[in-house]
Amino acid sequence: MTTLQRIERASSRRDGFRRSWYRFSKNRLSVVGLVTVGIVVLLAIFAPYIAPYPKDAGAVVNFRHANEPPNWSHLFGTDDVGRDVLSRTIFGFRYSLMMGAVVLSIATPVGVVLGLLAGYMKGRWLDSVIMRITDIFLALPPLIMALLINAVLGPSLINAMIAMTIMWWPWYCRLVYGQVAVLRNETYVLAAEMGGARRPHLLLKEILPNCISSVLTKMTLDMAIAILLGASLSFVGLGAQPPTPDLGTMVASGSNFLPDFWWIAIFPVMAIIFTVLGFNLLGDGLRDFFAVEEQELDKQ
Amino acid sequence: MSEQTLRVTCLKKYFATRRGTVRAVDGVSLSINRGETLALIGESGSGKTTVANTVIGKYVPTEGQILLEGNSIAQLIYKRPKALRQRVQMVFQDPGSSLNPRRTVKQTLGLPLKLYHHESREERKQRMLELLERVELSSEYLTKVSSALSGGEKARIGVARALAAEPTLVILDEPTSALDVSIQAKIINMLLRLQRELTLSYLFITHDLSLMRNVATHAAIMYLGEICETSQKEEFFRNPLHPYTKMLLSSVPVVSREEEAMKPFKTVLKGEIPSPIDLPSGCRFHTRCPERQTHCSEQTCELLEVHTGHWARCHHFSEAPQ
């Protein structure tokens, strides 16, 4: 296929998906991000089938193979009690992804709904109440607050997720609020109102679809931050507890054996970097993709 | 055909701002009969869009009464807002921004049909096809997303959406100002045809006098929230009374020398429209009026019926009617 043909094909309006993919894939880095995220997700889902020693994810001891450097039977080496680091790292993706996904899937809807209401009611009391509460939450440093909440509730994976969710929704509220405050003055919203539409229709069908793209982008970028924050909490001992194969926990216990048994900590660290990088690249790609799309919507 | 669709009496709409009260509309009276078109003409800032927004119920008037087919809008908006919205529809200035870029034509047109007429899905589909036919578009447009339409197509969909509610009064807020000249003519012809077919009343807001000449049956000129001249269209062009009207007519660009010679004034309109917060004393137009006299800046002037059905607001007529 020549470039011209490809462009022609891509610009045919009927082939919307192909065109979108063409535009998205023009940026090589976003494709790299997508592939990385895809690999991480697949590894997490199929961890028990992919990991060479699935049992090592739990509380297993095998002192005969303790602290083995990377070799052919243990590609990432073994830890201080003889568990396969590769297997534990693969299982570690599960906890990291789950953490990010759970936190965002609760924080996003809460933030979006509150932002929609406040933005639509801009200037009324509901707006002030919601946004002042949001401001208070935004003024608190997230890691410190998460530490505090966890210290009160007790250290566990669930509590870490609760703490992160509480700290996360205000960002979505703020993001959506800003957009809705602008979008509600669009003529098409007034036009729909003239068409007899009620508030739920205006909010959900006319306004919300036009802020979805930025919410999606932020979610992708936030996955990276959530995974990092989750790992940090685990690292300081407030998240998942050993022997859970959480990446942060693994780095924490592995760091005791640096620099001699470097592989115990380094491979989980690299797994974190891989995941975070993947989500960041994908998020940047999506942001550019949507920016171009918005431009086209405006132009036409 | 003399049934009155809209009657606005002494409408005032003030906005309180930090810098003072904006007197956007200050005592406007007008009426439109069934099947007629009133062109509301004025510069930007003269208050014509505020009049429109008050008529559709978006703003609550500070003072004055608006009657829609004999019913007060102030009461309708509280008791039966749906009935008001159904009978007064608006075609917006910029067809691009008045359609949600992410919604299909079917969704856009379906909304008023669903809410006002409670028809079955089949009937609705049928109605949509009829509407598309009325605005000269084919049925394949139903599945298109608004952002994929051209400017002219969007304008047609905007008109179709307004008609979907089966209104009696359609407010056209500079419906063609965002379009190419060639498309403008087509849209205007379409609007005229629709008016004949459906006996619609139009409130046509524009600043384009030549456009007004083609569309309107009556004209009203607004300046700083007041009507300074109103009459039938022919009378208006034949015998403009107010200096502002004469200047507006002179500022219409023409092609030939003969047409240039026919202009009532040689001077072109100078200066900016004064701020509606800090209104000029006396006659509001005196700051830009070429026929200004000393008392113009001191005494306010009233809208007077100079000839039958031809009203003007100018001191020249308050002393000795022509």
mmCIF file with all atom_site columns, N, CA and C in Angstrom, chain A residues 116-132 177 184 193 199 202, chain B residues 58:
data_model
loop_
_atom_site.group_PDB
_atom_site.id
_atom_site.type_symbol
_atom_site.label_atom_id
_atom_site.label_alt_id
_atom_site.label_comp_id
_atom_site.label_asym_id
_atom_site.label_entity_id
_atom_site.label_seq_id
_atom_site.pdbx_PDB_ins_code
_atom_site.Cartn_x
_atom_site.Cartn_y
_atom_site.Cartn_z
_atom_site.occupancy
_atom_site.B_iso_or_equiv
_atom_site.pdbx_formal_charge
_atom_site.auth_seq_id
_atom_site.auth_comp_id
_atom_site.auth_asym_id
_atom_site.auth_atom_id
_atom_site.pdbx_PDB_model_num
ATOM 1  N N  . LEU A 1 116 ? -19.610 17.438 37.617 1.00 0.00 ? 116 LEU A N  1
ATOM 2  C CA . LEU A 1 116 ? -20.723 17.762 36.721 1.00 0.00 ? 116 LEU A CA 1
ATOM 3  C C  . LEU A 1 116 ? -21.742 18.646 37.438 1.00 0.00 ? 116 LEU A C  1
ATOM 4  N N  . LEU A 1 117 ? -22.136 18.208 38.638 1.00 0.00 ? 117 LEU A N  1
ATOM 5  C CA . LEU A 1 117 ? -23.151 18.960 39.383 1.00 0.00 ? 117 LEU A CA 1
ATOM 6  C C  . LEU A 1 117 ? -22.652 20.363 39.705 1.00 0.00 ? 117 LEU A C  1
ATOM 7  N N  . ALA A 1 118 ? -21.429 20.423 40.243 1.00 0.00 ? 118 ALA A N  1
ATOM 8  C CA . ALA A 1 118 ? -20.901 21.727 40.646 1.00 0.00 ? 118 ALA A CA 1
ATOM 9  C C  . ALA A 1 118 ? -20.738 22.640 39.439 1.00 0.00 ? 118 ALA A C  1
ATOM 10 N N  . GLY A 1 119 ? -20.240 22.076 38.326 1.00 0.00 ? 119 GLY A N  1
ATOM 11 C CA . GLY A 1 119 ? -20.032 22.897 37.137 1.00 0.00 ? 119 GLY A CA 1
ATOM 12 C C  . GLY A 1 119 ? -21.342 23.414 36.580 1.00 0.00 ? 119 GLY A C  1
ATOM 13 N N  . TYR A 1 120 ? -22.363 22.565 36.593 1.00 0.00 ? 120 TYR A N  1
ATOM 14 C CA . TYR A 1 120 ? -23.641 22.980 36.042 1.00 0.00 ? 120 TYR A CA 1
ATOM 15 C C  . TYR A 1 120 ? -24.313 24.015 36.936 1.00 0.00 ? 120 TYR A C  1
ATOM 16 N N  . MET A 1 121 ? -24.081 23.878 38.245 1.00 0.00 ? 121 MET A N  1
ATOM 17 C CA . MET A 1 121 ? -24.702 24.799 39.209 1.00 0.00 ? 121 MET A CA 1
ATOM 18 C C  . MET A 1 121 ? -23.764 25.956 39.527 1.00 0.00 ? 121 MET A C  1
ATOM 19 N N  . LYS A 1 122 ? -22.834 26.235 38.647 1.00 0.00 ? 122 LYS A N  1
ATOM 20 C CA . LYS A 1 122 ? -21.820 27.243 38.931 1.00 0.00 ? 122 LYS A CA 1
ATOM 21 C C  . LYS A 1 122 ? -22.465 28.542 39.421 1.00 0.00 ? 122 LYS A C  1
ATOM 22 N N  . GLY A 1 123 ? -21.953 29.016 40.564 1.00 0.00 ? 123 GLY A N  1
ATOM 23 C CA . GLY A 1 123 ? -22.489 30.253 41.109 1.00 0.00 ? 123 GLY A CA 1
ATOM 24 C C  . GLY A 1 123 ? -23.571 30.041 42.158 1.00 0.00 ? 123 GLY A C  1
ATOM 25 N N  . ARG A 1 124 ? -24.062 28.810 42.271 1.00 0.00 ? 124 ARG A N  1
ATOM 26 C CA . ARG A 1 124 ? -25.085 28.544 43.291 1.00 0.00 ? 124 ARG A CA 1
ATOM 27 C C  . ARG A 1 124 ? -24.420 27.903 44.513 1.00 0.00 ? 124 ARG A C  1
ATOM 28 N N  . TRP A 1 125 ? -25.221 27.638 45.525 1.00 0.00 ? 125 TRP A N  1
ATOM 29 C CA . TRP A 1 125 ? -24.629 27.156 46.773 1.00 0.00 ? 125 TRP A CA 1
ATOM 30 C C  . TRP A 1 125 ? -24.033 25.764 46.620 1.00 0.00 ? 125 TRP A C  1
ATOM 31 N N  . LEU A 1 126 ? -24.664 24.912 45.800 1.00 0.00 ? 126 LEU A N  1
ATOM 32 C CA . LEU A 1 126 ? -24.150 23.549 45.644 1.00 0.00 ? 126 LEU A CA 1
ATOM 33 C C  . LEU A 1 126 ? -22.730 23.576 45.093 1.00 0.00 ? 126 LEU A C  1
ATOM 34 N N  . ASP A 1 127 ? -22.514 24.465 44.141 1.00 0.00 ? 127 ASP A N  1
ATOM 35 C CA . ASP A 1 127 ? -21.187 24.644 43.553 1.00 0.00 ? 127 ASP A CA 1
ATOM 36 C C  . ASP A 1 127 ? -20.178 24.992 44.640 1.00 0.00 ? 127 ASP A C  1
ATOM 37 N N  . SER A 1 128 ? -20.526 25.970 45.472 1.00 0.00 ? 128 SER A N  1
ATOM 38 C CA . SER A 1 128 ? -19.586 26.406 46.504 1.00 0.00 ? 128 SER A CA 1
ATOM 39 C C  . SER A 1 128 ? -19.284 25.270 47.474 1.00 0.00 ? 128 SER A C  1
ATOM 40 N N  . VAL A 1 129 ? -20.319 24.555 47.897 1.00 0.00 ? 129 VAL A N  1
ATOM 41 C CA . VAL A 1 129 ? -20.103 23.485 48.873 1.00 0.00 ? 129 VAL A CA 1
ATOM 42 C C  . VAL A 1 129 ? -19.167 22.428 48.301 1.00 0.00 ? 129 VAL A C  1
ATOM 43 N N  . ILE A 1 130 ? -19.493 21.940 47.107 1.00 0.00 ? 130 ILE A N  1
ATOM 44 C CA . ILE A 1 130 ? -18.684 20.864 46.516 1.00 0.00 ? 130 ILE A CA 1
ATOM 45 C C  . ILE A 1 130 ? -17.252 21.334 46.281 1.00 0.00 ? 130 ILE A C  1
ATOM 46 N N  . MET A 1 131 ? -17.124 22.517 45.710 1.00 0.00 ? 131 MET A N  1
ATOM 47 C CA . MET A 1 131 ? -15.773 22.936 45.322 1.00 0.00 ? 131 MET A CA 1
ATOM 48 C C  . MET A 1 131 ? -14.920 23.310 46.522 1.00 0.00 ? 131 MET A C  1
ATOM 49 N N  . ARG A 1 132 ? -15.534 23.825 47.609 1.00 0.00 ? 132 ARG A N  1
ATOM 50 C CA . ARG A 1 132 ? -14.706 24.140 48.781 1.00 0.00 ? 132 ARG A CA 1
ATOM 51 C C  . ARG A 1 132 ? -14.198 22.853 49.408 1.00 0.00 ? 132 ARG A C  1
ATOM 52 N N  . TYR A 1 177 ? -15.268 19.846 36.554 1.00 0.00 ? 177 TYR A N  1
ATOM 53 C CA . TYR A 1 177 ? -15.883 21.126 36.913 1.00 0.00 ? 177 TYR A CA 1
ATOM 54 C C  . TYR A 1 177 ? -15.488 22.218 35.917 1.00 0.00 ? 177 TYR A C  1
ATOM 55 N N  . ARG A 1 184 ? -21.411 24.204 29.562 1.00 0.00 ? 184 ARG A N  1
ATOM 56 C CA . ARG A 1 184 ? -22.836 24.454 29.804 1.00 0.00 ? 184 ARG A CA 1
ATOM 57 C C  . ARG A 1 184 ? -23.294 25.737 29.108 1.00 0.00 ? 184 ARG A C  1
ATOM 58 N N  . GLU A 1 193 ? -32.069 22.553 25.499 1.00 0.00 ? 193 GLU A N  1
ATOM 59 C CA . GLU A 1 193 ? -33.022 23.024 26.494 1.00 0.00 ? 193 GLU A CA 1
ATOM 60 C C  . GLU A 1 193 ? -34.279 23.541 25.795 1.00 0.00 ? 193 GLU A C  1
ATOM 61 N N  . ARG A 1 199 ? -32.794 18.385 32.837 1.00 0.00 ? 199 ARG A N  1
ATOM 62 C CA . ARG A 1 199 ? -31.423 18.447 33.335 1.00 0.00 ? 199 ARG A CA 1
ATOM 63 C C  . ARG A 1 199 ? -30.621 17.145 33.152 1.00 0.00 ? 199 ARG A C  1
ATOM 64 N N  . LEU A 1 202 ? -29.433 16.992 29.689 1.00 0.00 ? 202 LEU A N  1
ATOM 65 C CA . LEU A 1 202 ? -28.409 17.997 29.393 1.00 0.00 ? 202 LEU A CA 1
ATOM 66 C C  . LEU A 1 202 ? -27.069 17.566 29.949 1.00 0.00 ? 202 LEU A C  1
ATOM 67 N N  . LYS B 2 58  ? -35.427 32.757 28.462 1.00 0.00 ? 58  LYS B N  1
ATOM 68 C CA . LYS B 2 58  ? -34.126 32.533 29.093 1.00 0.00 ? 58  LYS B CA 1
ATOM 69 C C  . LYS B 2 58  ? -33.884 33.594 30.164 1.00 0.00 ? 58  LYS B C  1
#
